[in-house]
Amino acid sequence: MAGVLAGATATITSAPFDVVKTKIQIARRAGQGELRWLNVATRVVRTEGIKGLFVGLTARLWIIVPLGSLNFWVFEKVREWSIVNSTLNDENEKNEK
């Protein structure tokens, strides 16, 4: 559950920045000169509304949330494995003495 919440929070928080960055990259490829982040963000809000800053959010959540969950699951499994091996090594060292 922590992975899901972490992934969703990060995706929702970073979405507006990612949308504006992508729009700047597209505009530069089209030959437009220097673009300021705030100017592009303002133009998106004026033309598309606040929702324009969250375009593609659902698709990103479908990717990020499962990967965040997987990340936490792998971390926990590695930690469990490390604790078991550490405990076994400690016991072996005591038996050798």
PDB file of N, CA and C in Angstrom:
ATOM      1  N   MET A   1       0.824  -1.189   0.000  1.00  0.00           N
ATOM      2  CA  MET A   1       0.000   0.000   0.000  1.00  0.00           C
ATOM      3  C   MET A   1       0.873   1.259   0.000  1.00  0.00           C
ATOM      4  N   ALA A   2       1.992   1.181   0.705  1.00  0.00           N
ATOM      5  CA  ALA A   2       2.885   2.338   0.751  1.00  0.00           C
ATOM      6  C   ALA A   2       3.439   2.650  -0.632  1.00  0.00           C
ATOM      7  N   GLY A   3       3.726   1.617  -1.415  1.00  0.00           N
ATOM      8  CA  GLY A   3       4.233   1.817  -2.771  1.00  0.00           C
ATOM      9  C   GLY A   3       3.206   2.485  -3.665  1.00  0.00           C
ATOM     10  N   VAL A   4       1.954   2.085  -3.508  1.00  0.00           N
ATOM     11  CA  VAL A   4       0.876   2.684  -4.295  1.00  0.00           C
ATOM     12  C   VAL A   4       0.735   4.165  -3.951  1.00  0.00           C
ATOM     13  N   LEU A   5       0.708   4.470  -2.663  1.00  0.00           N
ATOM     14  CA  LEU A   5       0.570   5.862  -2.243  1.00  0.00           C
ATOM     15  C   LEU A   5       1.765   6.715  -2.664  1.00  0.00           C
ATOM     16  N   ALA A   6       2.949   6.163  -2.522  1.00  0.00           N
ATOM     17  CA  ALA A   6       4.153   6.907  -2.906  1.00  0.00           C
ATOM     18  C   ALA A   6       4.163   7.172  -4.408  1.00  0.00           C
ATOM     19  N   GLY A   7       3.848   6.153  -5.193  1.00  0.00           N
ATOM     20  CA  GLY A   7       3.828   6.321  -6.641  1.00  0.00           C
ATOM     21  C   GLY A   7       2.776   7.304  -7.099  1.00  0.00           C
ATOM     22  N   ALA A   8       1.576   7.207  -6.529  1.00  0.00           N
ATOM     23  CA  ALA A   8       0.494   8.116  -6.906  1.00  0.00           C
ATOM     24  C   ALA A   8       0.810   9.552  -6.513  1.00  0.00           C
ATOM     25  N   THR A   9       1.338   9.734  -5.314  1.00  0.00           N
ATOM     26  CA  THR A   9       1.685  11.082  -4.852  1.00  0.00           C
ATOM     27  C   THR A   9       2.758  11.705  -5.732  1.00  0.00           C
ATOM     28  N   ALA A  10       3.773  10.952  -6.031  1.00  0.00           N
ATOM     29  CA  ALA A  10       4.856  11.472  -6.879  1.00  0.00           C
ATOM     30  C   ALA A  10       4.356  11.808  -8.275  1.00  0.00           C
ATOM     31  N   THR A  11       3.502  10.959  -8.821  1.00  0.00           N
ATOM     32  CA  THR A  11       2.985  11.183 -10.172  1.00  0.00           C
ATOM     33  C   THR A  11       2.096  12.419 -10.224  1.00  0.00           C
ATOM     34  N   ILE A  12       1.202  12.554  -9.261  1.00  0.00           N
ATOM     35  CA  ILE A  12       0.292  13.709  -9.239  1.00  0.00           C
ATOM     36  C   ILE A  12       1.071  14.995  -9.014  1.00  0.00           C
ATOM     37  N   THR A  13       2.067  14.944  -8.157  1.00  0.00           N
ATOM     38  CA  THR A  13       2.864  16.140  -7.860  1.00  0.00           C
ATOM     39  C   THR A  13       3.705  16.570  -9.054  1.00  0.00           C
ATOM     40  N   SER A  14       4.263  15.621  -9.770  1.00  0.00           N
ATOM     41  CA  SER A  14       5.174  15.968 -10.860  1.00  0.00           C
ATOM     42  C   SER A  14       4.481  16.155 -12.204  1.00  0.00           C
ATOM     43  N   ALA A  15       3.230  15.772 -12.324  1.00  0.00           N
ATOM     44  CA  ALA A  15       2.523  15.827 -13.614  1.00  0.00           C
ATOM     45  C   ALA A  15       2.549  17.208 -14.270  1.00  0.00           C
ATOM     46  N   PRO A  16       2.197  18.296 -13.559  1.00  0.00           N
ATOM     47  CA  PRO A  16       2.214  19.601 -14.225  1.00  0.00           C
ATOM     48  C   PRO A  16       3.599  19.970 -14.765  1.00  0.00           C
ATOM     49  N   PHE A  17       4.628  19.661 -14.028  1.00  0.00           N
ATOM     50  CA  PHE A  17       5.991  19.978 -14.472  1.00  0.00           C
ATOM     51  C   PHE A  17       6.350  19.172 -15.715  1.00  0.00           C
ATOM     52  N   ASP A  18       5.931  17.923 -15.728  1.00  0.00           N
ATOM     53  CA  ASP A  18       6.224  17.061 -16.865  1.00  0.00           C
ATOM     54  C   ASP A  18       5.465  17.513 -18.113  1.00  0.00           C
ATOM     55  N   VAL A  19       4.209  17.901 -17.953  1.00  0.00           N
ATOM     56  CA  VAL A  19       3.407  18.370 -19.089  1.00  0.00           C
ATOM     57  C   VAL A  19       4.034  19.622 -19.690  1.00  0.00           C
ATOM     58  N   VAL A  20       4.393  20.577 -18.849  1.00  0.00           N
ATOM     59  CA  VAL A  20       4.993  21.823 -19.347  1.00  0.00           C
ATOM     60  C   VAL A  20       6.337  21.531 -20.015  1.00  0.00           C
ATOM     61  N   LYS A  21       7.138  20.679 -19.422  1.00  0.00           N
ATOM     62  CA  LYS A  21       8.435  20.319 -20.010  1.00  0.00           C
ATOM     63  C   LYS A  21       8.242  19.715 -21.399  1.00  0.00           C
ATOM     64  N   THR A  22       7.260  18.831 -21.527  1.00  0.00           N
ATOM     65  CA  THR A  22       6.997  18.193 -22.812  1.00  0.00           C
ATOM     66  C   THR A  22       6.541  19.212 -23.845  1.00  0.00           C
ATOM     67  N   LYS A  23       5.691  20.143 -23.445  1.00  0.00           N
ATOM     68  CA  LYS A  23       5.224  21.183 -24.373  1.00  0.00           C
ATOM     69  C   LYS A  23       6.383  22.072 -24.823  1.00  0.00           C
ATOM     70  N   ILE A  24       7.294  22.368 -23.924  1.00  0.00           N
ATOM     71  CA  ILE A  24       8.479  23.163 -24.285  1.00  0.00           C
ATOM     72  C   ILE A  24       9.340  22.386 -25.278  1.00  0.00           C
ATOM     73  N   GLN A  25       9.542  21.108 -25.047  1.00  0.00           N
ATOM     74  CA  GLN A  25      10.348  20.298 -25.958  1.00  0.00           C
ATOM     75  C   GLN A  25       9.727  20.233 -27.346  1.00  0.00           C
ATOM     76  N   ILE A  26       8.417  20.069 -27.412  1.00  0.00           N
ATOM     77  CA  ILE A  26       7.720  20.014 -28.700  1.00  0.00           C
ATOM     78  C   ILE A  26       7.840  21.355 -29.422  1.00  0.00           C
ATOM     79  N   ALA A  27       7.665  22.443 -28.682  1.00  0.00           N
ATOM     80  CA  ALA A  27       7.749  23.779 -29.291  1.00  0.00           C
ATOM     81  C   ALA A  27       9.156  24.053 -29.817  1.00  0.00           C
ATOM     82  N   ARG A  28      10.163  23.627 -29.108  1.00  0.00           N
ATOM     83  CA  ARG A  28      11.551  23.842 -29.563  1.00  0.00           C
ATOM     84  C   ARG A  28      11.840  23.042 -30.827  1.00  0.00           C
ATOM     85  N   ARG A  29      11.302  21.846 -30.905  1.00  0.00           N
ATOM     86  CA  ARG A  29      11.493  21.046 -32.129  1.00  0.00           C
ATOM     87  C   ARG A  29      10.797  21.699 -33.313  1.00  0.00           C
ATOM     88  N   ALA A  30       9.717  22.426 -33.034  1.00  0.00           N
ATOM     89  CA  ALA A  30       8.978  23.115 -34.097  1.00  0.00           C
ATOM     90  C   ALA A  30       9.671  24.412 -34.505  1.00  0.00           C
ATOM     91  N   GLY A  31      10.752  24.751 -33.819  1.00  0.00           N
ATOM     92  CA  GLY A  31      11.528  25.921 -34.208  1.00  0.00           C
ATOM     93  C   GLY A  31      11.291  27.167 -33.384  1.00  0.00           C
ATOM     94  N   GLN A  32      10.480  27.074 -32.350  1.00  0.00           N
ATOM     95  CA  GLN A  32      10.276  28.239 -31.499  1.00  0.00           C
ATOM     96  C   GLN A  32      11.529  28.471 -30.664  1.00  0.00           C
ATOM     97  N   GLY A  33      11.763  29.724 -30.326  1.00  0.00           N
ATOM     98  CA  GLY A  33      12.957  30.086 -29.572  1.00  0.00           C
ATOM     99  C   GLY A  33      12.848  29.718 -28.106  1.00  0.00           C
ATOM    100  N   GLU A  34      13.510  30.526 -27.302  1.00  0.00           N
ATOM    101  CA  GLU A  34      13.510  30.296 -25.853  1.00  0.00           C
ATOM    102  C   GLU A  34      12.096  30.412 -25.293  1.00  0.00           C
ATOM    103  N   LEU A  35      11.740  29.444 -24.495  1.00  0.00           N
ATOM    104  CA  LEU A  35      10.440  29.444 -23.825  1.00  0.00           C
ATOM    105  C   LEU A  35      10.666  29.365 -22.329  1.00  0.00           C
ATOM    106  N   ARG A  36       9.941  30.144 -21.600  1.00  0.00           N
ATOM    107  CA  ARG A  36      10.019  30.134 -20.143  1.00  0.00           C
ATOM    108  C   ARG A  36       8.953  29.199 -19.588  1.00  0.00           C
ATOM    109  N   TRP A  37       9.340  28.453 -18.558  1.00  0.00           N
ATOM    110  CA  TRP A  37       8.437  27.470 -17.975  1.00  0.00           C
ATOM    111  C   TRP A  37       7.133  28.116 -17.527  1.00  0.00           C
ATOM    112  N   LEU A  38       7.215  29.216 -16.787  1.00  0.00           N
ATOM    113  CA  LEU A  38       6.013  29.864 -16.252  1.00  0.00           C
ATOM    114  C   LEU A  38       5.108  30.382 -17.361  1.00  0.00           C
ATOM    115  N   ASN A  39       5.691  30.911 -18.434  1.00  0.00           N
ATOM    116  CA  ASN A  39       4.876  31.394 -19.556  1.00  0.00           C
ATOM    117  C   ASN A  39       4.104  30.249 -20.211  1.00  0.00           C
ATOM    118  N   VAL A  40       4.773  29.118 -20.387  1.00  0.00           N
ATOM    119  CA  VAL A  40       4.113  27.958 -20.999  1.00  0.00           C
ATOM    120  C   VAL A  40       3.025  27.424 -20.070  1.00  0.00           C
ATOM    121  N   ALA A  41       3.305  27.337 -18.784  1.00  0.00           N
ATOM    122  CA  ALA A  41       2.310  26.850 -17.822  1.00  0.00           C
ATOM    123  C   ALA A  41       1.085  27.763 -17.807  1.00  0.00           C
ATOM    124  N   THR A  42       1.310  29.071 -17.844  1.00  0.00           N
ATOM    125  CA  THR A  42       0.201  30.031 -17.857  1.00  0.00           C
ATOM    126  C   THR A  42      -0.635  29.861 -19.117  1.00  0.00           C
ATOM    127  N   ARG A  43       0.031  29.669 -20.254  1.00  0.00           N
ATOM    128  CA  ARG A  43      -0.689  29.490 -21.519  1.00  0.00           C
ATOM    129  C   ARG A  43      -1.520  28.204 -21.484  1.00  0.00           C
ATOM    130  N   VAL A  44      -0.986  27.144 -20.909  1.00  0.00           N
ATOM    131  CA  VAL A  44      -1.733  25.884 -20.799  1.00  0.00           C
ATOM    132  C   VAL A  44      -2.976  26.088 -19.951  1.00  0.00           C
ATOM    133  N   VAL A  45      -2.837  26.762 -18.825  1.00  0.00           N
ATOM    134  CA  VAL A  45      -3.994  26.994 -17.938  1.00  0.00           C
ATOM    135  C   VAL A  45      -5.030  27.864 -18.632  1.00  0.00           C
ATOM    136  N   ARG A  46      -4.590  28.870 -19.371  1.00  0.00           N
ATOM    137  CA  ARG A  46      -5.541  29.749 -20.084  1.00  0.00           C
ATOM    138  C   ARG A  46      -6.291  29.007 -21.188  1.00  0.00           C
ATOM    139  N   THR A  47      -5.579  28.189 -21.933  1.00  0.00           N
ATOM    140  CA  THR A  47      -6.216  27.545 -23.088  1.00  0.00           C
ATOM    141  C   THR A  47      -6.922  26.237 -22.733  1.00  0.00           C
ATOM    142  N   GLU A  48      -6.366  25.477 -21.809  1.00  0.00           N
ATOM    143  CA  GLU A  48      -6.923  24.151 -21.512  1.00  0.00           C
ATOM    144  C   GLU A  48      -7.500  24.042 -20.100  1.00  0.00           C
ATOM    145  N   GLY A  49      -7.273  25.059 -19.278  1.00  0.00           N
ATOM    146  CA  GLY A  49      -7.705  24.988 -17.885  1.00  0.00           C
ATOM    147  C   GLY A  49      -6.692  24.222 -17.050  1.00  0.00           C
ATOM    148  N   ILE A  50      -6.976  24.126 -15.769  1.00  0.00           N
ATOM    149  CA  ILE A  50      -6.074  23.416 -14.849  1.00  0.00           C
ATOM    150  C   ILE A  50      -5.906  21.957 -15.278  1.00  0.00           C
ATOM    151  N   LYS A  51      -6.953  21.365 -15.824  1.00  0.00           N
ATOM    152  CA  LYS A  51      -6.868  19.969 -16.269  1.00  0.00           C
ATOM    153  C   LYS A  51      -5.782  19.780 -17.319  1.00  0.00           C
ATOM    154  N   GLY A  52      -5.469  20.830 -18.053  1.00  0.00           N
ATOM    155  CA  GLY A  52      -4.427  20.744 -19.072  1.00  0.00           C
ATOM    156  C   GLY A  52      -3.067  20.409 -18.498  1.00  0.00           C
ATOM    157  N   LEU A  53      -2.845  20.750 -17.236  1.00  0.00           N
ATOM    158  CA  LEU A  53      -1.571  20.434 -16.590  1.00  0.00           C
ATOM    159  C   LEU A  53      -1.482  18.970 -16.155  1.00  0.00           C
ATOM    160  N   PHE A  54      -2.602  18.268 -16.233  1.00  0.00           N
ATOM    161  CA  PHE A  54      -2.632  16.868 -15.797  1.00  0.00           C
ATOM    162  C   PHE A  54      -2.970  15.913 -16.941  1.00  0.00           C
ATOM    163  N   VAL A  55      -2.730  16.355 -18.169  1.00  0.00           N
ATOM    164  CA  VAL A  55      -2.971  15.507 -19.338  1.00  0.00           C
ATOM    165  C   VAL A  55      -2.073  14.273 -19.244  1.00  0.00           C
ATOM    166  N   GLY A  56      -2.636  13.115 -19.474  1.00  0.00           N
ATOM    167  CA  GLY A  56      -1.862  11.874 -19.445  1.00  0.00           C
ATOM    168  C   GLY A  56      -1.639  11.306 -18.054  1.00  0.00           C
ATOM    169  N   LEU A  57      -2.263  11.886 -17.053  1.00  0.00           N
ATOM    170  CA  LEU A  57      -2.057  11.435 -15.679  1.00  0.00           C
ATOM    171  C   LEU A  57      -2.477   9.980 -15.483  1.00  0.00           C
ATOM    172  N   THR A  58      -3.611   9.598 -16.052  1.00  0.00           N
ATOM    173  CA  THR A  58      -4.102   8.229 -15.885  1.00  0.00           C
ATOM    174  C   THR A  58      -3.106   7.222 -16.459  1.00  0.00           C
ATOM    175  N   ALA A  59      -2.593   7.518 -17.645  1.00  0.00           N
ATOM    176  CA  ALA A  59      -1.626   6.605 -18.260  1.00  0.00           C
ATOM    177  C   ALA A  59      -0.357   6.488 -17.411  1.00  0.00           C
ATOM    178  N   ARG A  60       0.100   7.605 -16.872  1.00  0.00           N
ATOM    179  CA  ARG A  60       1.292   7.575 -16.019  1.00  0.00           C
ATOM    180  C   ARG A  60       1.036   6.789 -14.745  1.00  0.00           C
ATOM    181  N   LEU A  61      -0.163   6.938 -14.166  1.00  0.00           N
ATOM    182  CA  LEU A  61      -0.489   6.199 -12.941  1.00  0.00           C
ATOM    183  C   LEU A  61      -0.520   4.690 -13.197  1.00  0.00           C
ATOM    184  N   TRP A  62      -0.993   4.268 -14.369  1.00  0.00           N
ATOM    185  CA  TRP A  62      -1.031   2.848 -14.699  1.00  0.00           C
ATOM    186  C   TRP A  62       0.367   2.253 -14.742  1.00  0.00           C
ATOM    187  N   ILE A  63       1.355   3.071 -15.016  1.00  0.00           N
ATOM    188  CA  ILE A  63       2.743   2.583 -15.066  1.00  0.00           C
ATOM    189  C   ILE A  63       3.425   2.735 -13.710  1.00  0.00           C
ATOM    190  N   ILE A  64       3.321   3.917 -13.121  1.00  0.00           N
ATOM    191  CA  ILE A  64       4.084   4.260 -11.923  1.00  0.00           C
ATOM    192  C   ILE A  64       3.613   3.506 -10.680  1.00  0.00           C
ATOM    193  N   VAL A  65       2.321   3.411 -10.477  1.00  0.00           N
ATOM    194  CA  VAL A  65       1.800   2.796  -9.243  1.00  0.00           C
ATOM    195  C   VAL A  65       2.231   1.336  -9.106  1.00  0.00           C
ATOM    196  N   PRO A  66       2.061   0.502 -10.132  1.00  0.00           N
ATOM    197  CA  PRO A  66       2.542  -0.886  -9.960  1.00  0.00           C
ATOM    198  C   PRO A  66       4.052  -0.964  -9.757  1.00  0.00           C
ATOM    199  N   LEU A  67       4.798  -0.111 -10.444  1.00  0.00           N
ATOM    200  CA  LEU A  67       6.251  -0.137 -10.270  1.00  0.00           C
ATOM    201  C   LEU A  67       6.652   0.307  -8.864  1.00  0.00           C
ATOM    202  N   GLY A  68       5.938   1.282  -8.300  1.00  0.00           N
ATOM    203  CA  GLY A  68       6.203   1.706  -6.930  1.00  0.00           C
ATOM    204  C   GLY A  68       5.921   0.586  -5.944  1.00  0.00           C
ATOM    205  N   SER A  69       4.831  -0.128  -6.173  1.00  0.00           N
ATOM    206  CA  SER A  69       4.491  -1.268  -5.319  1.00  0.00           C
ATOM    207  C   SER A  69       5.547  -2.349  -5.424  1.00  0.00           C
ATOM    208  N   LEU A  70       5.976  -2.626  -6.643  1.00  0.00           N
ATOM    209  CA  LEU A  70       7.006  -3.641  -6.857  1.00  0.00           C
ATOM    210  C   LEU A  70       8.309  -3.245  -6.169  1.00  0.00           C
ATOM    211  N   ASN A  71       8.640  -1.971  -6.227  1.00  0.00           N
ATOM    212  CA  ASN A  71       9.857  -1.465  -5.594  1.00  0.00           C
ATOM    213  C   ASN A  71       9.838  -1.725  -4.087  1.00  0.00           C
ATOM    214  N   PHE A  72       8.745  -1.407  -3.428  1.00  0.00           N
ATOM    215  CA  PHE A  72       8.635  -1.634  -1.988  1.00  0.00           C
ATOM    216  C   PHE A  72       8.650  -3.132  -1.672  1.00  0.00           C
ATOM    217  N   TRP A  73       7.979  -3.951  -2.488  1.00  0.00           N
ATOM    218  CA  TRP A  73       7.941  -5.390  -2.259  1.00  0.00           C
ATOM    219  C   TRP A  73       9.355  -5.977  -2.350  1.00  0.00           C
ATOM    220  N   VAL A  74      10.100  -5.589  -3.395  1.00  0.00           N
ATOM    221  CA  VAL A  74      11.466  -6.093  -3.559  1.00  0.00           C
ATOM    222  C   VAL A  74      12.334  -5.647  -2.382  1.00  0.00           C
ATOM    223  N   PHE A  75      12.200  -4.403  -1.971  1.00  0.00           N
ATOM    224  CA  PHE A  75      12.973  -3.903  -0.831  1.00  0.00           C
ATOM    225  C   PHE A  75      12.711  -4.753   0.409  1.00  0.00           C
ATOM    226  N   GLU A  76      11.442  -5.023   0.687  1.00  0.00           N
ATOM    227  CA  GLU A  76      11.090  -5.805   1.867  1.00  0.00           C
ATOM    228  C   GLU A  76      11.630  -7.237   1.779  1.00  0.00           C
ATOM    229  N   LYS A  77      11.551  -7.845   0.594  1.00  0.00           N
ATOM    230  CA  LYS A  77      12.060  -9.210   0.421  1.00  0.00           C
ATOM    231  C   LYS A  77      13.576  -9.253   0.604  1.00  0.00           C
ATOM    232  N   VAL A  78      14.281  -8.292   0.054  1.00  0.00           N
ATOM    233  CA  VAL A  78      15.735  -8.248   0.217  1.00  0.00           C
ATOM    234  C   VAL A  78      16.089  -8.029   1.678  1.00  0.00           C
ATOM    235  N   ARG A  79      15.327  -7.178   2.339  1.00  0.00           N
ATOM    236  CA  ARG A  79      15.570  -6.939   3.771  1.00  0.00           C
ATOM    237  C   ARG A  79      15.345  -8.212   4.579  1.00  0.00           C
ATOM    238  N   GLU A  80      14.251  -8.929   4.291  1.00  0.00           N
ATOM    239  CA  GLU A  80      13.995 -10.196   4.981  1.00  0.00           C
ATOM    240  C   GLU A  80      15.146 -11.171   4.749  1.00  0.00           C
ATOM    241  N   TRP A  81      15.572 -11.292   3.515  1.00  0.00           N
ATOM    242  CA  TRP A  81      16.659 -12.198   3.163  1.00  0.00           C
ATOM    243  C   TRP A  81      17.941 -11.809   3.890  1.00  0.00           C
ATOM    244  N   SER A  82      18.202 -10.520   3.952  1.00  0.00           N
ATOM    245  CA  SER A  82      19.414 -10.043   4.622  1.00  0.00           C
ATOM    246  C   SER A  82      19.376 -10.341   6.114  1.00  0.00           C
ATOM    247  N   ILE A  83      18.228 -10.170   6.726  1.00  0.00           N
ATOM    248  CA  ILE A  83      18.096 -10.422   8.168  1.00  0.00           C
ATOM    249  C   ILE A  83      18.283 -11.902   8.455  1.00  0.00           C
ATOM    250  N   VAL A  84      17.695 -12.765   7.631  1.00  0.00           N
ATOM    251  CA  VAL A  84      17.822 -14.214   7.836  1.00  0.00           C
ATOM    252  C   VAL A  84      19.276 -14.617   7.686  1.00  0.00           C
ATOM    253  N   ASN A  85      19.934 -14.170   6.630  1.00  0.00           N
ATOM    254  CA  ASN A  85      21.337 -14.524   6.428  1.00  0.00           C
ATOM    255  C   ASN A  85      22.219 -13.937   7.522  1.00  0.00           C
ATOM    256  N   SER A  86      21.921 -12.749   7.950  1.00  0.00           N
ATOM    257  CA  SER A  86      22.699 -12.124   9.009  1.00  0.00           C
ATOM    258  C   SER A  86      22.560 -12.917  10.307  1.00  0.00           C
ATOM    259  N   THR A  87      21.342 -13.336  10.616  1.00  0.00           N
ATOM    260  CA  THR A  87      21.097 -14.118  11.822  1.00  0.00           C
ATOM    261  C   THR A  87      21.806 -15.465  11.745  1.00  0.00           C
ATOM    262  N   LEU A  88      21.756 -16.119  10.580  1.00  0.00           N
ATOM    263  CA  LEU A  88      22.436 -17.395  10.415  1.00  0.00           C
ATOM    264  C   LEU A  88      23.944 -17.235  10.543  1.00  0.00           C
ATOM    265  N   ASN A  89      24.494 -16.184   9.979  1.00  0.00           N
ATOM    266  CA  ASN A  89      25.933 -15.936  10.085  1.00  0.00           C
ATOM    267  C   ASN A  89      26.345 -15.696  11.530  1.00  0.00           C
ATOM    268  N   ASP A  90      25.539 -14.948  12.272  1.00  0.00           N
ATOM    269  CA  ASP A  90      25.834 -14.700  13.689  1.00  0.00           C
ATOM    270  C   ASP A  90      25.834 -16.003  14.477  1.00  0.00           C
ATOM    271  N   GLU A  91      24.851 -16.873  14.199  1.00  0.00           N
ATOM    272  CA  GLU A  91      24.769 -18.151  14.898  1.00  0.00           C
ATOM    273  C   GLU A  91      25.961 -19.039  14.539  1.00  0.00           C
ATOM    274  N   ASN A  92      26.353 -19.060  13.276  1.00  0.00           N
ATOM    275  CA  ASN A  92      27.506 -19.854  12.849  1.00  0.00           C
ATOM    276  C   ASN A  92      28.792 -19.374  13.506  1.00  0.00           C
ATOM    277  N   GLU A  93      28.942 -18.059  13.617  1.00  0.00           N
ATOM    278  CA  GLU A  93      30.135 -17.508  14.266  1.00  0.00           C
ATOM    279  C   GLU A  93      30.189 -17.903  15.735  1.00  0.00           C
ATOM    280  N   LYS A  94      29.051 -17.909  16.422  1.00  0.00           N
ATOM    281  CA  LYS A  94      29.009 -18.285  17.829  1.00  0.00           C
ATOM    282  C   LYS A  94      29.362 -19.758  17.997  1.00  0.00           C
ATOM    283  N   ASN A  95      28.876 -20.592  17.085  1.00  0.00           N
ATOM    284  CA  ASN A  95      29.143 -22.043  17.160  1.00  0.00           C
ATOM    285  C   ASN A  95      30.602 -22.351  16.895  1.00  0.00           C
ATOM    286  N   GLU A  96      31.257 -21.548  16.065  1.00  0.00           N
ATOM    287  CA  GLU A  96      32.671 -21.774  15.763  1.00  0.00           C
ATOM    288  C   GLU A  96      33.568 -21.447  16.947  1.00  0.00           C
ATOM    289  N   LYS A  97      33.155 -20.582  17.820  1.00  0.00           N
ATOM    290  CA  LYS A  97      33.972 -20.159  18.952  1.00  0.00           C
ATOM    291  C   LYS A  97      33.857 -21.138  20.020  1.00  0.00           C
TER     292      LYS A  97
END
